[in-house]
Coordinates of C-alpha atoms in Angstrom, one line a residue:
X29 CA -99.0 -9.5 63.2
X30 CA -101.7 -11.7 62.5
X31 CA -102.9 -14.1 60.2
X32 CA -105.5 -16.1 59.7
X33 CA -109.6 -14.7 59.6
X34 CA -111.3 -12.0 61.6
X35 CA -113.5 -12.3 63.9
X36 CA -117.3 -11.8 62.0
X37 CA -118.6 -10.3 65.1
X38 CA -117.9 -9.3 68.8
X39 CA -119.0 -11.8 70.8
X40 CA -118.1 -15.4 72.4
X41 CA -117.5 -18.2 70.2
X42 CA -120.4 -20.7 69.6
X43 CA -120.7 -23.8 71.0
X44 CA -119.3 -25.4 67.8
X45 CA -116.5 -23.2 67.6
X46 CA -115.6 -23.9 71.1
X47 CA -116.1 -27.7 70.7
X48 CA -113.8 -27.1 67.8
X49 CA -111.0 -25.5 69.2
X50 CA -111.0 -28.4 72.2
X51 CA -110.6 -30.9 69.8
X52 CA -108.3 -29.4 67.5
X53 CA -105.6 -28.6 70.9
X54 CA -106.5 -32.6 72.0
X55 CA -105.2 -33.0 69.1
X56 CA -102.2 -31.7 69.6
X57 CA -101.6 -32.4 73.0
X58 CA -102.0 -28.7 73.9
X59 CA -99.2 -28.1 71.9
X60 CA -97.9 -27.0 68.2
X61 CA -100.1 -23.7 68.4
X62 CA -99.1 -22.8 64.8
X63 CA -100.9 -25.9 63.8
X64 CA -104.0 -25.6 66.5
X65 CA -104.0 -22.1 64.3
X66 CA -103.9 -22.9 60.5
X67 CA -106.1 -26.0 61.7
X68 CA -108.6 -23.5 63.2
X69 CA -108.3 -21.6 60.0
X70 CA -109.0 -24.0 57.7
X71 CA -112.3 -25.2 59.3
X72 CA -113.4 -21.7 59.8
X73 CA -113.3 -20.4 56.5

């Protein structure tokens, strides 16, 4: 099951998404994935 958006195209991420996502598992120490993910979610959409 998944939550959370779909993907807009095939593809890699952007550099901004991938900056992003580094920041957001800093963060969390690597850890607390659920969070990482609704984070994630919330500046995607």
């Amino acid at each position: 099951r998944t939550t959370g958006p779909i993907r807009r195209a095939k593809g890699g991420w952007t550099a901004e998404e991938d900056e992003t996502l580094r920041n957001a598992v800093a963060a969390f120490k690597g850890k607390h994935w659920k969070k990482i993910g609704k984070y994630l979610y919330l500046v995607f959409t």
